Coordinates of C-alpha atoms (C1' of nucleotides) in Angstrom, one line a residue:
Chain A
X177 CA 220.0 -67.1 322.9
X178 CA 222.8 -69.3 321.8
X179 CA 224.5 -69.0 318.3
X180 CA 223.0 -71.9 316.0
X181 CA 226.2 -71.7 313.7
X182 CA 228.0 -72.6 317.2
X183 CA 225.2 -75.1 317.6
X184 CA 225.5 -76.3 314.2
X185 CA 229.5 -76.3 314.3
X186 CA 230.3 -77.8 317.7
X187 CA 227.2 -80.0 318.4
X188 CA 229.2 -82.1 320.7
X189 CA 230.8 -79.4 322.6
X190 CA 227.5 -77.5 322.9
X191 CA 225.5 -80.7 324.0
X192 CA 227.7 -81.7 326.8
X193 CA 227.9 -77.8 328.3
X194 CA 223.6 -78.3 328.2
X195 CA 224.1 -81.3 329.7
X196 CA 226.4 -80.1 332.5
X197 CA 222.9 -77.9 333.2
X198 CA 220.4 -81.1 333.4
X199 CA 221.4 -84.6 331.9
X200 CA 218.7 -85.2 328.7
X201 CA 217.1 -82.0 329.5
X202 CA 217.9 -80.1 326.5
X203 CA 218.5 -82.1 322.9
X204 CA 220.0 -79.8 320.4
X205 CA 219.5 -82.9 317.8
X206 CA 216.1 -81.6 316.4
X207 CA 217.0 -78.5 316.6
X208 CA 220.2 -79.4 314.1
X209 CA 217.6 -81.4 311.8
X210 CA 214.8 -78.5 311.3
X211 CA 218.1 -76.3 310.8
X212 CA 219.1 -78.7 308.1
X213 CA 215.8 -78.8 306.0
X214 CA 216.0 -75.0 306.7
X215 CA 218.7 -74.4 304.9
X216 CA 218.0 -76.7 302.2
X217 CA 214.9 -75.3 301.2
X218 CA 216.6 -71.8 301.9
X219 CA 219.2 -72.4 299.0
X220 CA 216.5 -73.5 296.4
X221 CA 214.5 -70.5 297.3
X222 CA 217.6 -68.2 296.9
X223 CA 218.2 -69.6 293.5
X224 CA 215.0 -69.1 292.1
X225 CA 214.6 -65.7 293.8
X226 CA 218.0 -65.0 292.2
X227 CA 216.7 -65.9 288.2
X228 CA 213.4 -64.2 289.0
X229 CA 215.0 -61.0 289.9
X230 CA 216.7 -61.2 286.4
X231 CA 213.6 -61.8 284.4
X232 CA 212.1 -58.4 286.2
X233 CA 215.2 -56.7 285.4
X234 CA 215.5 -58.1 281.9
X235 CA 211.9 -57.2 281.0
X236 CA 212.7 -53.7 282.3
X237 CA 215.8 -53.5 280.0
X238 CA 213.9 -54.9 276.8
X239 CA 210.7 -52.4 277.1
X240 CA 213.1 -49.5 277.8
X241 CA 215.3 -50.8 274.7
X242 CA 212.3 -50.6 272.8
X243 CA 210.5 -54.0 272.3
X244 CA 207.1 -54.5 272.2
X245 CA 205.4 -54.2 276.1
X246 CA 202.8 -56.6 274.5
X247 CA 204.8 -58.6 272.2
X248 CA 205.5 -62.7 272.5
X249 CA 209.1 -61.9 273.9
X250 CA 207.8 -60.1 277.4
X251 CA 205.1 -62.8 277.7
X252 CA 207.7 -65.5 277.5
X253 CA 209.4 -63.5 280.5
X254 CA 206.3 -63.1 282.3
X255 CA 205.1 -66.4 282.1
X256 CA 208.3 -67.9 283.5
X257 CA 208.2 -65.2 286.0
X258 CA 205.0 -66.7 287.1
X259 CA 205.8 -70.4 287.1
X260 CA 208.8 -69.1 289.3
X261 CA 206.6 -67.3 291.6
X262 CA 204.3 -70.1 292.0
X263 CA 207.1 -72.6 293.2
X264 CA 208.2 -69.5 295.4
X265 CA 204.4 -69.5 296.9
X266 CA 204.4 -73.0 297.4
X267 CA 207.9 -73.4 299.4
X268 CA 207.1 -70.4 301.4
X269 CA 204.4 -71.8 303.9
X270 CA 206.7 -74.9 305.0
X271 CA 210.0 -72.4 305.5
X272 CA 208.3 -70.2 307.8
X273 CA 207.0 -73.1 309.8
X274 CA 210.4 -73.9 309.9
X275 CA 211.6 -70.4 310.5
X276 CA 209.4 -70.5 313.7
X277 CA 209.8 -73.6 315.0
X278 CA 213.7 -73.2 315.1
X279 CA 213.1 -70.1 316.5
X280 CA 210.8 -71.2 319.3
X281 CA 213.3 -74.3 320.0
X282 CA 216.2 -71.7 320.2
X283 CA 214.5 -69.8 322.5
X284 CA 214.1 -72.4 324.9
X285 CA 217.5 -73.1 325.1
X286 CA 219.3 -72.0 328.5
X287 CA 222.7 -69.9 328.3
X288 CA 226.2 -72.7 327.9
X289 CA 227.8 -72.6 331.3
X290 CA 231.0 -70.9 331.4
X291 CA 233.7 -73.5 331.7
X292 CA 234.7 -71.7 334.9
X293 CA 231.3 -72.7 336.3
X294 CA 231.7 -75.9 339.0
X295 CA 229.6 -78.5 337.8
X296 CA 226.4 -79.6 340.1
X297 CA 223.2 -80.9 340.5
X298 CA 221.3 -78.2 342.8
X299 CA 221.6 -75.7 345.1
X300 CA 223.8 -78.4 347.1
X301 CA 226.9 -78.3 345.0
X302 CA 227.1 -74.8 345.3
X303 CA 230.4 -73.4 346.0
X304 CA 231.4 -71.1 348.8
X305 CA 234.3 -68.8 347.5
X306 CA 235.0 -66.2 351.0
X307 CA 233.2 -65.0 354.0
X308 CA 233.0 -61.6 355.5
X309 CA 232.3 -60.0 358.1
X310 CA 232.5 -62.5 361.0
X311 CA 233.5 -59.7 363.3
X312 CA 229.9 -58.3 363.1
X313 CA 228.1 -61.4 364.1
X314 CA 226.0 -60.6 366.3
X315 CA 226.0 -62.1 370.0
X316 CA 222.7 -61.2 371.1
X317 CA 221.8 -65.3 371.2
X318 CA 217.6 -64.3 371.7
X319 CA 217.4 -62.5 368.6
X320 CA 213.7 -62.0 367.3
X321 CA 213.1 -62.8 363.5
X322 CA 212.7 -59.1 361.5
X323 CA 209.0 -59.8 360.7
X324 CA 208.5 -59.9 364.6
X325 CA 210.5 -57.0 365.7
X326 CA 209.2 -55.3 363.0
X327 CA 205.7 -55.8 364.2
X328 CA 206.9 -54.6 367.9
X329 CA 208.3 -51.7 366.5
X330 CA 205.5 -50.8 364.8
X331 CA 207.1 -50.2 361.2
X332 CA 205.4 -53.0 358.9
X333 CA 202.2 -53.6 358.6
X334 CA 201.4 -56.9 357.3
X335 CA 197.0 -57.2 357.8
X336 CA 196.3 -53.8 356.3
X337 CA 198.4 -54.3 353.3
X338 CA 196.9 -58.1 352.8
X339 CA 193.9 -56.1 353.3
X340 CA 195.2 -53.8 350.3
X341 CA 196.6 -56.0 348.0
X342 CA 196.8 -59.9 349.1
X343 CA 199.7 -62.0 350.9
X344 CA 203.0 -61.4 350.3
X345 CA 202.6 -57.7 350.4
X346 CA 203.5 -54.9 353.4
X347 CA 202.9 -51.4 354.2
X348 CA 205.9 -49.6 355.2
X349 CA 205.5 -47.4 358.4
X350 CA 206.8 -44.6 359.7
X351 CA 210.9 -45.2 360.6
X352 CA 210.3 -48.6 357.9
X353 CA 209.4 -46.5 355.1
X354 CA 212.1 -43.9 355.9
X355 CA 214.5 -46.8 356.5
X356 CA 213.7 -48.1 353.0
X357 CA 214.1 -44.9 351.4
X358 CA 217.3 -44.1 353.1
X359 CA 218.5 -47.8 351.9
X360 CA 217.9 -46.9 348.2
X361 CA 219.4 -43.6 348.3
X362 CA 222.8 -44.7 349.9
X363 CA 223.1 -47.5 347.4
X364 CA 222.2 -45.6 344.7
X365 CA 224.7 -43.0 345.6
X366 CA 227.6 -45.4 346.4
X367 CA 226.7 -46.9 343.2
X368 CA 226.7 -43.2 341.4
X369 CA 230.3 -43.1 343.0
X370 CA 231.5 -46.0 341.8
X371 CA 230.9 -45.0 338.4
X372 CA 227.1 -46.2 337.5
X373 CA 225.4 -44.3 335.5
X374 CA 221.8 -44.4 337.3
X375 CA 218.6 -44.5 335.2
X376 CA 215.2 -44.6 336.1
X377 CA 213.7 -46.8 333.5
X378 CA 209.8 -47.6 332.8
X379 CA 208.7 -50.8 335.3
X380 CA 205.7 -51.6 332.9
X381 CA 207.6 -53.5 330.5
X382 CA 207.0 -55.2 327.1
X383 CA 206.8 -58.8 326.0
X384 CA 210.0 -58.3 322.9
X385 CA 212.2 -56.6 326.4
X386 CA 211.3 -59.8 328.4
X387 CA 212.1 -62.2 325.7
X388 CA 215.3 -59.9 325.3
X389 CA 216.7 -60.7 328.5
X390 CA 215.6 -64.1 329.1
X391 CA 212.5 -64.0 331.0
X392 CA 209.7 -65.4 328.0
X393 CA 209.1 -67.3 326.5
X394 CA 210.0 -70.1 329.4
X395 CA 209.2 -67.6 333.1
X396 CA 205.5 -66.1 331.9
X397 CA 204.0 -67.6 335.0
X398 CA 206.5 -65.6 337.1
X399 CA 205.6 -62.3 336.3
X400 CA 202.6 -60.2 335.9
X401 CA 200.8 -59.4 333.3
X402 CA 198.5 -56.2 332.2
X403 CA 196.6 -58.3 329.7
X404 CA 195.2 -55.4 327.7
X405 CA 198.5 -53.9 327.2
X406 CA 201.0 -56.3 326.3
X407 CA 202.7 -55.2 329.1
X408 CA 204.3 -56.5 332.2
X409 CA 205.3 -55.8 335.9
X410 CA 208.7 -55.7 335.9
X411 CA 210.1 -58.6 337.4
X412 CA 213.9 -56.6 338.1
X413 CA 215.3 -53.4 336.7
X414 CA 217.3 -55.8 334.7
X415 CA 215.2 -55.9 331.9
X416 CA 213.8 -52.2 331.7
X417 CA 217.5 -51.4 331.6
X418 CA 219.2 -54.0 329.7
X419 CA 216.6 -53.2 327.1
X420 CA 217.6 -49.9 326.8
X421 CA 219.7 -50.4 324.0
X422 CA 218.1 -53.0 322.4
X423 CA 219.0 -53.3 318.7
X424 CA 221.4 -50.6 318.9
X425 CA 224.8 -50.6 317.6
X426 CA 226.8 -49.6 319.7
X427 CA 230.5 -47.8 319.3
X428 CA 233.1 -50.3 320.9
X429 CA 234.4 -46.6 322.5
X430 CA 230.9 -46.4 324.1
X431 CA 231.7 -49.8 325.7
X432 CA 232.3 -50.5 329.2
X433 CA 228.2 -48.6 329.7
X434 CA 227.6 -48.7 333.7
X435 CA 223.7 -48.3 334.8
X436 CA 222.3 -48.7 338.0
X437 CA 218.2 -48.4 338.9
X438 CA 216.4 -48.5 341.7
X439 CA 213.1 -50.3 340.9
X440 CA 210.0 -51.7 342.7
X441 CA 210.0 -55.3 341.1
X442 CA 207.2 -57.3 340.9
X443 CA 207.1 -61.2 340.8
X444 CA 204.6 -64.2 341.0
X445 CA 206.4 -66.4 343.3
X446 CA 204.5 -69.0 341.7
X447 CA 205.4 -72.5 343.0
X448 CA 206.9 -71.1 346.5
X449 CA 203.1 -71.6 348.4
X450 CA 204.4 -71.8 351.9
X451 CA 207.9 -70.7 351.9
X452 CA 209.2 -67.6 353.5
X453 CA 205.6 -66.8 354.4
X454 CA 206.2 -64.5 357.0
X455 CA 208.1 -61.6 357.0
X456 CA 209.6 -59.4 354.0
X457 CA 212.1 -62.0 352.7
X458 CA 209.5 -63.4 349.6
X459 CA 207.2 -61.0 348.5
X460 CA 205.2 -60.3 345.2
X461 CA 206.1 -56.1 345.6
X462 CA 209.8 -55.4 346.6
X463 CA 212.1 -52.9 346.1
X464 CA 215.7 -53.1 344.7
X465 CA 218.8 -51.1 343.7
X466 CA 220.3 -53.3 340.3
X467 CA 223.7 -52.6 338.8
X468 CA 223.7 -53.6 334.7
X469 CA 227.0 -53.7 332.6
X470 CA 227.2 -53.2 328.7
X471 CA 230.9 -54.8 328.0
X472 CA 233.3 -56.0 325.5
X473 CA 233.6 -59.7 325.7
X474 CA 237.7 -59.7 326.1
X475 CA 236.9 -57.6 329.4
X476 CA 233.7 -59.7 331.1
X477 CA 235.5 -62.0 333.4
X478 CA 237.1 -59.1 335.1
X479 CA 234.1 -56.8 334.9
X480 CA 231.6 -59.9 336.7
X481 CA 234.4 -59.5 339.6
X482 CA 234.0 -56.0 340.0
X483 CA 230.6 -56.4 339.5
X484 CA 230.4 -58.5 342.6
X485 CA 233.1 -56.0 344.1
X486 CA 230.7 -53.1 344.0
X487 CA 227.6 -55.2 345.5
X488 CA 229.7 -56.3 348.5
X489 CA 230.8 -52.5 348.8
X490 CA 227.0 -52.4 350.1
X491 CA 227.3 -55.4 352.8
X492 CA 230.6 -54.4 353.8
X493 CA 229.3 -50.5 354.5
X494 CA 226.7 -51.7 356.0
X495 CA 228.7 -54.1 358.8
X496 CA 226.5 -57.0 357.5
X497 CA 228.1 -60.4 357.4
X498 CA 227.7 -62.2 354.6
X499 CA 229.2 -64.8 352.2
X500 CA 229.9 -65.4 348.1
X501 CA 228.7 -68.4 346.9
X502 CA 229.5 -69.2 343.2
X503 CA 226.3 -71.1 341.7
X504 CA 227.0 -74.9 340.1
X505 CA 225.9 -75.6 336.8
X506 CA 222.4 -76.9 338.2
X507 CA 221.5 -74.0 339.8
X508 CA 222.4 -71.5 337.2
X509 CA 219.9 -69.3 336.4
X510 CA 218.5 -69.5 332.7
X511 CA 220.0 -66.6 331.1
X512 CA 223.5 -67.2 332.8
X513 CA 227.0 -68.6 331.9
X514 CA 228.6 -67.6 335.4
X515 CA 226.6 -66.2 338.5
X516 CA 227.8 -65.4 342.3
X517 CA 225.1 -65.3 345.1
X518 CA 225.7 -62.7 347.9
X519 CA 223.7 -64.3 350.9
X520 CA 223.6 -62.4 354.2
X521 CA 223.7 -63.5 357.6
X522 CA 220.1 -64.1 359.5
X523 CA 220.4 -64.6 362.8
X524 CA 216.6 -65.7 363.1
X525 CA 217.2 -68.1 360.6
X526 CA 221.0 -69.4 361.7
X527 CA 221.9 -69.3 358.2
X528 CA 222.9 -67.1 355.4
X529 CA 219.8 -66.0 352.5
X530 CA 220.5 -64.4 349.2
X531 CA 220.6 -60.8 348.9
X532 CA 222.4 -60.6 345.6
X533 CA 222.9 -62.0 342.6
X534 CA 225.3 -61.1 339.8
X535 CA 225.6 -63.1 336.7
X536 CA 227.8 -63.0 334.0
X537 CA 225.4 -63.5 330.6
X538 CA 228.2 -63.5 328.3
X539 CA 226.8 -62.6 324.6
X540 CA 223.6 -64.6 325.7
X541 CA 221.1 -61.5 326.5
X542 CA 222.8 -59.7 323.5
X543 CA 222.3 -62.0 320.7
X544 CA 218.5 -62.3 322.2
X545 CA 218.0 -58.3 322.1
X546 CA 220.1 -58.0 319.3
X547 CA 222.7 -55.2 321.5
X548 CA 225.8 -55.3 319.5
X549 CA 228.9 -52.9 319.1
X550 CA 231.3 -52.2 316.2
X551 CA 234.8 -52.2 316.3
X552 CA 236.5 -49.2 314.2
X553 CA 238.1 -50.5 311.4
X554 CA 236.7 -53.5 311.9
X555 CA 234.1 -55.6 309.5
X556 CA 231.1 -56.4 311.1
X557 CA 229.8 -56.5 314.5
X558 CA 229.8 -58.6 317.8
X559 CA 227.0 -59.3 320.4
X560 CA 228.6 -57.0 323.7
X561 CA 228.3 -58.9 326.8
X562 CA 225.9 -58.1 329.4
X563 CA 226.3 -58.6 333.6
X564 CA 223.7 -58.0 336.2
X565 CA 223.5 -58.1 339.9
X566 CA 221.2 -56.8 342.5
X567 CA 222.8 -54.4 345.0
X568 CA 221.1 -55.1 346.6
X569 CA 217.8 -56.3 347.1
X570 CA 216.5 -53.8 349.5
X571 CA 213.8 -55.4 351.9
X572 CA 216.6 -58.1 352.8
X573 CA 218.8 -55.8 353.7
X574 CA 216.2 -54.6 355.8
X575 CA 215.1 -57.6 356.8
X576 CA 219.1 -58.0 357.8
X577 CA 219.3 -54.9 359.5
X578 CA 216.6 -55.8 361.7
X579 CA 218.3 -58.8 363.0
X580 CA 222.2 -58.1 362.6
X581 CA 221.7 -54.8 364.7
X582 CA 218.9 -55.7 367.1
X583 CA 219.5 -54.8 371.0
X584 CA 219.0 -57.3 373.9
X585 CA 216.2 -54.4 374.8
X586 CA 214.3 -54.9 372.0
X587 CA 215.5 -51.7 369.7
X588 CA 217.1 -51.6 366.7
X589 CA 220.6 -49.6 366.1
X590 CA 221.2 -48.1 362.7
X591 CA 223.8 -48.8 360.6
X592 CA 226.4 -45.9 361.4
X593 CA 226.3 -45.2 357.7
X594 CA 222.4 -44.7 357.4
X595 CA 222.6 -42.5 360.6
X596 CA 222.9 -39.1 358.5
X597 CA 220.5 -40.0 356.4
X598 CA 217.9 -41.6 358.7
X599 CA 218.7 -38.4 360.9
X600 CA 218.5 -41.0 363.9
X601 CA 220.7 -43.9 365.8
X602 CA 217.4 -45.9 367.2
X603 CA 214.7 -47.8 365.9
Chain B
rG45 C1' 189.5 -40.1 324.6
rG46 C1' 188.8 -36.4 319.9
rA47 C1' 191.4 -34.2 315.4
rG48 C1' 195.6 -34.1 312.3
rA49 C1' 200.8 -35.2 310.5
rG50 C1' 204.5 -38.7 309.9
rG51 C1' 207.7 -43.3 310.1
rU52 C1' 213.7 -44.1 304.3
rG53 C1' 221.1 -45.5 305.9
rG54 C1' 225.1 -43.0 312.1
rC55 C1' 222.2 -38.2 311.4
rC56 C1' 219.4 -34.7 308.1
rG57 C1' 216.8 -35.4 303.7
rA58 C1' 215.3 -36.8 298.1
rG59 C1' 212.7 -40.5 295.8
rU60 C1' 207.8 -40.4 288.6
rG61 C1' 206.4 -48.9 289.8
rG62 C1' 211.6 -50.9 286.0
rU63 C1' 220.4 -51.2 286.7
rU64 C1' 217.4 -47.5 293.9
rG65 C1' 220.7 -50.7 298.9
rA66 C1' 218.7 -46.3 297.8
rA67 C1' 220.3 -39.0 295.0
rG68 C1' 222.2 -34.8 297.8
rG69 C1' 224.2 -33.0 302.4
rC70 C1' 226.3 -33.7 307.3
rG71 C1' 229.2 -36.8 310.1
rC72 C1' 233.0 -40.6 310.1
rA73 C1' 237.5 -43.2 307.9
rG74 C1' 241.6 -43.4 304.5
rC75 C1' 244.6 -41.0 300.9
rA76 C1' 246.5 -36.3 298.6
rC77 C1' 248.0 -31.3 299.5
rU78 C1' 250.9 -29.0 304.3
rG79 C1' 256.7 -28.0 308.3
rG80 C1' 252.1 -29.2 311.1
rA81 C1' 247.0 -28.0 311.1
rA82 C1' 242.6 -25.7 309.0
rA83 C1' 240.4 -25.3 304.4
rU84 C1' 240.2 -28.1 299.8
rG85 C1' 240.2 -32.4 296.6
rC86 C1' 239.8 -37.7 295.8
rU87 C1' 238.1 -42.5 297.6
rG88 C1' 235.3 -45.2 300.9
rU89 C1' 231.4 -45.6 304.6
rU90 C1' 224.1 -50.1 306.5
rU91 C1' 222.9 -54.8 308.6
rG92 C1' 221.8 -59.9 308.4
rG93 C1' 221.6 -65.1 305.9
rC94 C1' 224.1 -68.5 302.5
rG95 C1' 228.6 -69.9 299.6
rG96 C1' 234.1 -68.7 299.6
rC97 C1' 240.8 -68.8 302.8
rA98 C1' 240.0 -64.2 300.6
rA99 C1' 238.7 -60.8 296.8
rC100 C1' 233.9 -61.4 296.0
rG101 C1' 229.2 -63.5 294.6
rU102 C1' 224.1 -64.1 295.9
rC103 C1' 219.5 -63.5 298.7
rA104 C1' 216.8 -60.4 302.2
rA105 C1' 215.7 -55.6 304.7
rC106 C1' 213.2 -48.3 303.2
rG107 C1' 208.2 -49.1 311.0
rA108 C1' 205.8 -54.5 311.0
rG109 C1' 202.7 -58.0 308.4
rG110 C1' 199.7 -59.1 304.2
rG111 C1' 198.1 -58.0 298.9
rU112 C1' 198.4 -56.2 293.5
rU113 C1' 202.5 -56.9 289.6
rC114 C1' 207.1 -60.2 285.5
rG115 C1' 209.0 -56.2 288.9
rA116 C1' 207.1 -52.2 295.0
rA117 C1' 210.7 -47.5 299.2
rU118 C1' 206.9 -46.0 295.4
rC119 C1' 200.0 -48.6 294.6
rC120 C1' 196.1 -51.2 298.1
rC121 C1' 194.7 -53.3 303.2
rU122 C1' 195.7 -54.4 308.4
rC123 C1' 198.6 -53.4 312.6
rC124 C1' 202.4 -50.9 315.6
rC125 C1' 205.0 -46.6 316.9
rU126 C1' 206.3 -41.3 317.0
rC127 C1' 204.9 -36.1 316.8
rU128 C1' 201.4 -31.8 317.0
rC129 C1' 196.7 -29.6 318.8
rC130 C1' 192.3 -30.2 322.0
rG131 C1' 190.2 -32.8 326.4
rC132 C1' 191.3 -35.2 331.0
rC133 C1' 195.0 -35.9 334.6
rA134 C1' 200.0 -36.9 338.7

RNA sequence: GGAGAGGUGGCCGAGUGGUUGAAGGCGCAGCACUGGAAAUGCUGUUUGGCGGCAACGUCAACGAGGGUUCGAAUCCCUCCCUCUCCGCCA
């Protein structure tokens, strides 16, 4: 959520950062005029709140000091205190209305771009920041796609899990399940090494934890819903963790908080009929290893570069090539002032697909859950700043492995790292 | 699912409808005492909106939302959540 005093205070500056986003997509002018007849009505209601709270305490004063409970003096009182509680009734419907309606609007708002952000349309303008890996590309040129090798193999099943579920879900088999598992543990515990805190947080989560972290009011048709329940499928660990410390005050000594989750994730994929339709790169169930950062705003900058740091710890373990991309304003995700896309090498494809994504969200998720911190000695409190990125997204690293490390005959070597835990070197 | 109990400040815990934003305690911070510390004493210690350079003023908030009243933490209604016991269950 943005701040609406910065909104109010810097209209310009706030406009043309939206703007950089989607030209004439987001108009902060009626948001600036319901704010105005907010506070108007606001200040009258104040003052007559104000007097009425005297009368109360007057008549409590003048009964105590002896007059008359019944006499003409306290019915003077009351009677004013009515005639101001009936102008209170009547103001009250219209500043709620407006309450709610600036409320709704502010909602709706995406996150400023960070000024470091490049500026761009689409996907397009998207910046490439460094490559890795090129010394692991893999010169096998009759590589099969992962969904096929996967099927020769023998480790997905893709009909009896439709059969199951629907499309856009798999069954793990035998070394695929194991490889899967072995995936999440080795991230988790590189992770755990690094410093992360992991956590293994609910994946049913509420509507006030998805409207926390950006997902609602604007993303309901991605996600799915238990209608009964008020409850959804988590769509990434990032919210069940992020939420965590929703409304808390923090300490600013608790501050840098590291977490990392592995969660199953869960997510519509509505409006993407007939992309990625085969295989295990889109699917409605995948698995994922998240990292989440609590920090002070003076240290974000440097915390989103380790962030990304400790994501291409994975890739890099792993022998996987891959490349940063930094995402232009106009393919910036909602919640996000600043984001960097790790996309891995598929050899199937001939091009690089994401695998990560870490965003900086600045004070944006913090000001929506209301996670603050207090400084000591310090009046008040400040919105901490909160990062996320996947590392890494688990069935595309699969998906990678499958390719990257296929054999001319057909097998699949495992990533020397995995080895120990896989307790094999073949597919 | 059945039965019961309860939701008050960072924590514990009072609270008879009228100077209660809230006693008391703990914790925390500052000051005093000390060579230094402990102990002790004094002072301070919620959050948000609006106004103000600031001191401060004012409004709101005792799970949430309604209601009664001149006035509600306190009375009434609805909802949510937590805990205990029983049942079922990984």
């Amino acid at each position: 959520m943005l701040d609406l005093k910065q909104i109010r205070d810097n209209a310009a500056v706030v406009q043309e950062l939206l703007n950089r986003r989607s030209t004439d997509t987001y108009q902060i002018q009626p948001l600036l005029e319901l704010d105005r007849q907010q506070r108007e009505l606001e200040s009258t209601r104040t003052h007559l709140q104000a007097r009425s709270n005297k009368i109360g305490k007057l008549i409590g004063e003048k009964i105590r000091g002896g007059s008359d409970p019944k006499g003409a003096e306290i019915a003077a009182l009351k009677e004013e205190g009515n005639e101001i509680k009936a102008q209170l009734g009547a103001s009250q419907p219209q500043i709620e209305q407006l309450k709610t309606e600036i409320e709704e609007l502010l909602l709706a708002f995406p996150n400023l771009p960070d000024e470091s952000t490049p500026i761009g349309a689409n996907e397009t303008e998207n910046v490439e920041i460094r490559r890795w890996g090129d010394e692991y590309l893999p010169q096998n040129p009759n590589i099969l796609p992962h969904h096929d090798i996967a099927k020769q193999l023998g480790i997905i099943d893709f009909e009896r899990a439709v059969k199951v579920a629907q499309s856009r879900f798999v069954c793990l088999t035998g070394a695929g399940a194991a490889l899967e598992r072995a995936l999440i543990t080795f991230m988790l515990s590189r992770h755990i090494a690094a410093g992360y805190v992991e956590v293994m947080p609910p994946i049913l989560v509420n509507s006030t934890a998805l409207t926390g972290t950006g997902q609602l009011p604007k993303f309901a048709e991605e996600s799915f819903k238990c209608d009964k329940d008020d409850l959804w499928l988590t769509p990434t660990a990032e919210v069940p963790v992020t939420n965590l410390y929703r409304e808390e005050i923090l300490q600013a000594s608790q501050l840098p908080i590291y977490h990392c989750a592995y969660t199953p994730c869960f997510r519509r994929e509505a409006g993407s009929y007939g992309k990625d339709t085969k295989g295990i790169i889109r699917l409605h169930q995948f698995n994922k290893v998240e990292l989440v950062k609590f920090v002070h705003p003076e240290t974000s900058e440097g915390e989103h570069q380790t962030l990304v740091q400790d994501a291409e710890a994975i890739l890099q373990a792993l022998k996987l090539p891959y490349r940063v991309i930094q995402l232009c304003t106009g393919d910036l995700g909602f919640s996000a002032a600043k984001c960097y896309d790790l996309e891995v090498w598929l050899p199937s494809a001939g091009k690089y697909r994401e695998i990560s994504s870490c965003s900086n969200f600045k004070d944006f998720q913090g000001r929506r859950g209301k996670i603050r911190f207090k400084e000591a000695k310090k009046k008040g409190t400040q919105f901490v700043h909160t990062l996320n990125g996947s590392g890494l997204a688990i069935g595309r690293t699969m998906a990678a492995i499958l390719e990257n490390y296929q054999q001319p005959d057909g097998t699949v070597k495992v990533p020397e790292v995995l080895q120990p835990l896989l307790g094999r070197e073949m597919l």
